[in-house]
């Protein structure tokens, strides 16, 4: 499997204009969810423990 030979991604070897500790963790919720179900969207964002952003770590992901 060629993927097992890839080096680990770290903030030192990934070029980006931002300084995340790692790569994007998740996709943002669709805008249609916020517009069609604002209470559900608000609850979902609260359960993230952060903001609705690609760098917000998921609770089940290893950090």
CSV table of N, CA and C in Angstrom, one decimal:
chain,number,residue,atom,x,y,z
A,1,UNK,N,0.8,-1.2,0.0
A,1,UNK,CA,0.0,0.0,0.0
A,1,UNK,C,0.9,1.2,0.0
A,2,UNK,N,0.9,2.1,-1.1
A,2,UNK,CA,1.7,3.2,-1.1
A,2,UNK,C,1.4,4.3,-0.1
A,3,UNK,N,0.2,4.3,0.4
A,3,UNK,CA,-0.2,5.3,1.4
A,3,UNK,C,0.5,5.1,2.7
A,4,UNK,N,1.0,4.0,3.0
A,4,UNK,CA,1.6,3.7,4.3
A,4,UNK,C,3.0,4.3,4.4
A,5,UNK,N,3.6,4.7,3.2
A,5,UNK,CA,4.9,5.2,3.1
A,5,UNK,C,4.9,6.8,3.2
A,6,UNK,N,3.8,7.4,3.3
A,6,UNK,CA,3.7,8.8,3.3
A,6,UNK,C,4.2,9.4,4.7
A,7,UNK,N,4.9,10.5,4.7
A,7,UNK,CA,5.4,11.1,5.9
A,7,UNK,C,4.2,11.7,6.7
A,8,UNK,N,4.3,11.8,8.0
A,8,UNK,CA,3.3,12.4,8.8
A,8,UNK,C,3.2,13.9,8.4
A,9,UNK,N,1.9,14.4,8.4
A,9,UNK,CA,1.7,15.8,8.1
A,9,UNK,C,1.8,16.6,9.4
A,10,UNK,N,2.7,17.6,9.4
A,10,UNK,CA,2.8,18.4,10.6
A,10,UNK,C,2.8,19.9,10.2
A,11,UNK,N,2.7,20.8,11.2
A,11,UNK,CA,2.8,22.2,10.8
A,11,UNK,C,4.1,22.7,10.3
A,12,UNK,N,5.1,21.9,10.4
A,12,UNK,CA,6.4,22.2,9.9
A,12,UNK,C,6.6,21.8,8.4
A,13,UNK,N,5.9,20.8,8.0
A,13,UNK,CA,6.1,20.4,6.6
A,13,UNK,C,4.9,20.6,5.7
A,14,UNK,N,3.9,21.3,6.2
A,14,UNK,CA,2.7,21.6,5.3
A,14,UNK,C,2.7,23.1,5.1
A,15,UNK,N,2.7,23.5,3.9
A,15,UNK,CA,2.8,25.0,3.5
A,15,UNK,C,1.4,25.5,3.5
A,16,UNK,N,1.1,26.5,4.3
A,16,UNK,CA,-0.2,27.2,4.3
A,16,UNK,C,0.0,28.6,4.8
A,17,UNK,N,-1.0,29.5,4.5
A,17,UNK,CA,-0.9,30.8,5.0
A,17,UNK,C,-1.5,30.9,6.4
A,18,UNK,N,-2.2,29.9,6.8
A,18,UNK,CA,-2.7,29.8,8.2
A,18,UNK,C,-1.7,29.0,9.0
A,19,UNK,N,-1.9,28.9,10.3
A,19,UNK,CA,-1.0,28.1,11.1
A,19,UNK,C,-1.8,27.1,11.9
A,20,UNK,N,-2.5,26.2,11.2
A,20,UNK,CA,-3.3,25.2,11.9
A,20,UNK,C,-2.3,24.1,12.4
A,21,UNK,N,-2.7,23.5,13.5
A,21,UNK,CA,-1.9,22.4,14.1
A,21,UNK,C,-2.0,21.2,13.2
A,22,UNK,N,-3.0,21.1,12.3
A,22,UNK,CA,-3.1,20.0,11.4
A,22,UNK,C,-3.9,20.4,10.2
A,23,UNK,N,-4.3,19.5,9.4
A,23,UNK,CA,-5.1,19.7,8.2
A,23,UNK,C,-6.6,19.9,8.5
A,24,UNK,N,-7.4,20.3,7.5
A,24,UNK,CA,-8.8,20.4,7.8
A,24,UNK,C,-9.4,19.1,8.4
A,25,UNK,N,-10.3,19.3,9.3
A,25,UNK,CA,-10.8,18.2,10.1
A,25,UNK,C,-12.2,17.8,9.6
A,26,UNK,N,-13.0,18.7,9.0
A,26,UNK,CA,-14.4,18.4,8.7
A,26,UNK,C,-14.8,19.4,7.6
A,27,UNK,N,-16.0,19.1,7.1
A,27,UNK,CA,-16.6,20.1,6.2
A,27,UNK,C,-17.6,20.9,7.0
A,28,UNK,N,-17.8,22.2,6.5
A,28,UNK,CA,-18.7,23.0,7.2
A,28,UNK,C,-20.2,22.5,6.9
A,29,UNK,N,-21.1,22.8,7.8
A,29,UNK,CA,-22.5,22.5,7.5
A,29,UNK,C,-22.9,23.3,6.3
A,30,UNK,N,-23.9,22.8,5.5
A,30,UNK,CA,-24.3,23.6,4.4
A,30,UNK,C,-25.1,24.8,4.8
A,31,UNK,N,-25.0,25.9,4.1
A,31,UNK,CA,-25.8,27.1,4.4
A,31,UNK,C,-27.3,26.9,4.4
A,32,UNK,N,-27.7,25.9,3.7
A,32,UNK,CA,-29.1,25.6,3.6
A,32,UNK,C,-29.6,25.1,5.0
A,33,UNK,N,-28.8,24.4,5.8
A,33,UNK,CA,-29.2,24.0,7.1
A,33,UNK,C,-29.4,25.2,8.0
A,34,UNK,N,-28.5,26.1,8.0
A,34,UNK,CA,-28.6,27.3,8.8
A,34,UNK,C,-29.8,28.1,8.5
A,35,UNK,N,-30.2,28.1,7.2
A,35,UNK,CA,-31.4,28.9,6.8
A,35,UNK,C,-32.7,28.2,7.0
A,36,UNK,N,-32.7,26.8,6.8
A,36,UNK,CA,-33.9,26.1,6.9
A,36,UNK,C,-34.2,25.6,8.4
A,37,UNK,N,-33.2,25.5,9.2
A,37,UNK,CA,-33.4,25.0,10.5
A,37,UNK,C,-32.4,25.7,11.5
A,38,UNK,N,-32.6,27.0,11.8
A,38,UNK,CA,-31.6,27.7,12.6
A,38,UNK,C,-31.4,27.1,14.0
A,39,UNK,N,-32.4,26.6,14.6
A,39,UNK,CA,-32.3,26.0,15.9
A,39,UNK,C,-31.4,24.7,15.9
A,40,UNK,N,-31.7,23.9,14.9
A,40,UNK,CA,-30.9,22.6,14.7
A,40,UNK,C,-29.5,22.9,14.4
A,41,UNK,N,-29.3,24.0,13.5
A,41,UNK,CA,-27.9,24.4,13.2
A,41,UNK,C,-27.2,24.8,14.4
A,42,UNK,N,-27.8,25.7,15.2
A,42,UNK,CA,-27.2,26.2,16.4
A,42,UNK,C,-26.8,25.1,17.4
A,43,UNK,N,-27.7,24.1,17.6
A,43,UNK,CA,-27.5,23.0,18.4
A,43,UNK,C,-26.3,22.1,17.9
A,44,UNK,N,-26.3,21.9,16.6
A,44,UNK,CA,-25.2,21.1,16.0
A,44,UNK,C,-23.8,21.8,16.2
A,45,UNK,N,-23.8,23.1,16.0
A,45,UNK,CA,-22.5,23.9,16.2
A,45,UNK,C,-22.1,23.8,17.7
A,46,UNK,N,-23.1,23.9,18.6
A,46,UNK,CA,-22.7,23.8,20.0
A,46,UNK,C,-22.1,22.4,20.4
A,47,UNK,N,-22.6,21.4,19.7
A,47,UNK,CA,-22.1,20.0,20.0
A,47,UNK,C,-20.7,19.8,19.4
A,48,UNK,N,-20.3,20.7,18.4
A,48,UNK,CA,-19.0,20.6,17.9
A,48,UNK,C,-18.0,21.1,19.0
A,49,UNK,N,-18.4,21.9,19.9
A,49,UNK,CA,-17.5,22.5,20.9
A,49,UNK,C,-16.6,23.5,20.3
A,50,UNK,N,-17.0,24.1,19.2
A,50,UNK,CA,-16.2,25.1,18.6
A,50,UNK,C,-17.1,25.9,17.6
A,51,UNK,N,-16.5,26.3,16.5
A,51,UNK,CA,-17.2,27.0,15.4
A,51,UNK,C,-17.5,26.1,14.3
A,52,UNK,N,-18.3,26.5,13.4
A,52,UNK,CA,-18.6,25.7,12.1
A,52,UNK,C,-17.5,26.1,11.1
A,53,UNK,N,-16.3,25.5,11.3
A,53,UNK,CA,-15.2,25.8,10.5
A,53,UNK,C,-14.5,24.5,10.2
A,54,UNK,N,-13.7,24.5,9.1
A,54,UNK,CA,-13.0,23.3,8.7
A,54,UNK,C,-11.9,22.8,9.6
A,55,UNK,N,-11.4,23.8,10.4
A,55,UNK,CA,-10.3,23.4,11.4
A,55,UNK,C,-10.8,23.0,12.8
A,56,UNK,N,-12.2,23.1,13.0
A,56,UNK,CA,-12.7,22.6,14.2
A,56,UNK,C,-12.6,21.1,14.4
A,57,UNK,N,-11.8,20.6,15.3
A,57,UNK,CA,-11.6,19.2,15.4
A,57,UNK,C,-12.9,18.5,15.8
A,58,UNK,N,-13.1,17.3,15.3
A,58,UNK,CA,-14.2,16.5,15.6
A,58,UNK,C,-14.0,15.8,16.9
A,59,UNK,N,-15.0,15.5,17.7
A,59,UNK,CA,-14.8,15.0,19.1
A,59,UNK,C,-14.2,13.6,19.0
A,60,UNK,N,-14.5,12.8,18.0
A,60,UNK,CA,-14.0,11.4,17.9
A,60,UNK,C,-12.6,11.3,17.2
A,61,UNK,N,-12.1,12.4,16.7
A,61,UNK,CA,-10.8,12.4,16.0
A,61,UNK,C,-9.7,12.4,17.0
A,62,UNK,N,-8.6,11.7,16.7
A,62,UNK,CA,-7.4,11.7,17.6
A,62,UNK,C,-6.7,13.1,17.4
A,63,UNK,N,-6.3,13.7,18.5
A,63,UNK,CA,-5.7,15.0,18.5
A,63,UNK,C,-4.3,14.9,19.0
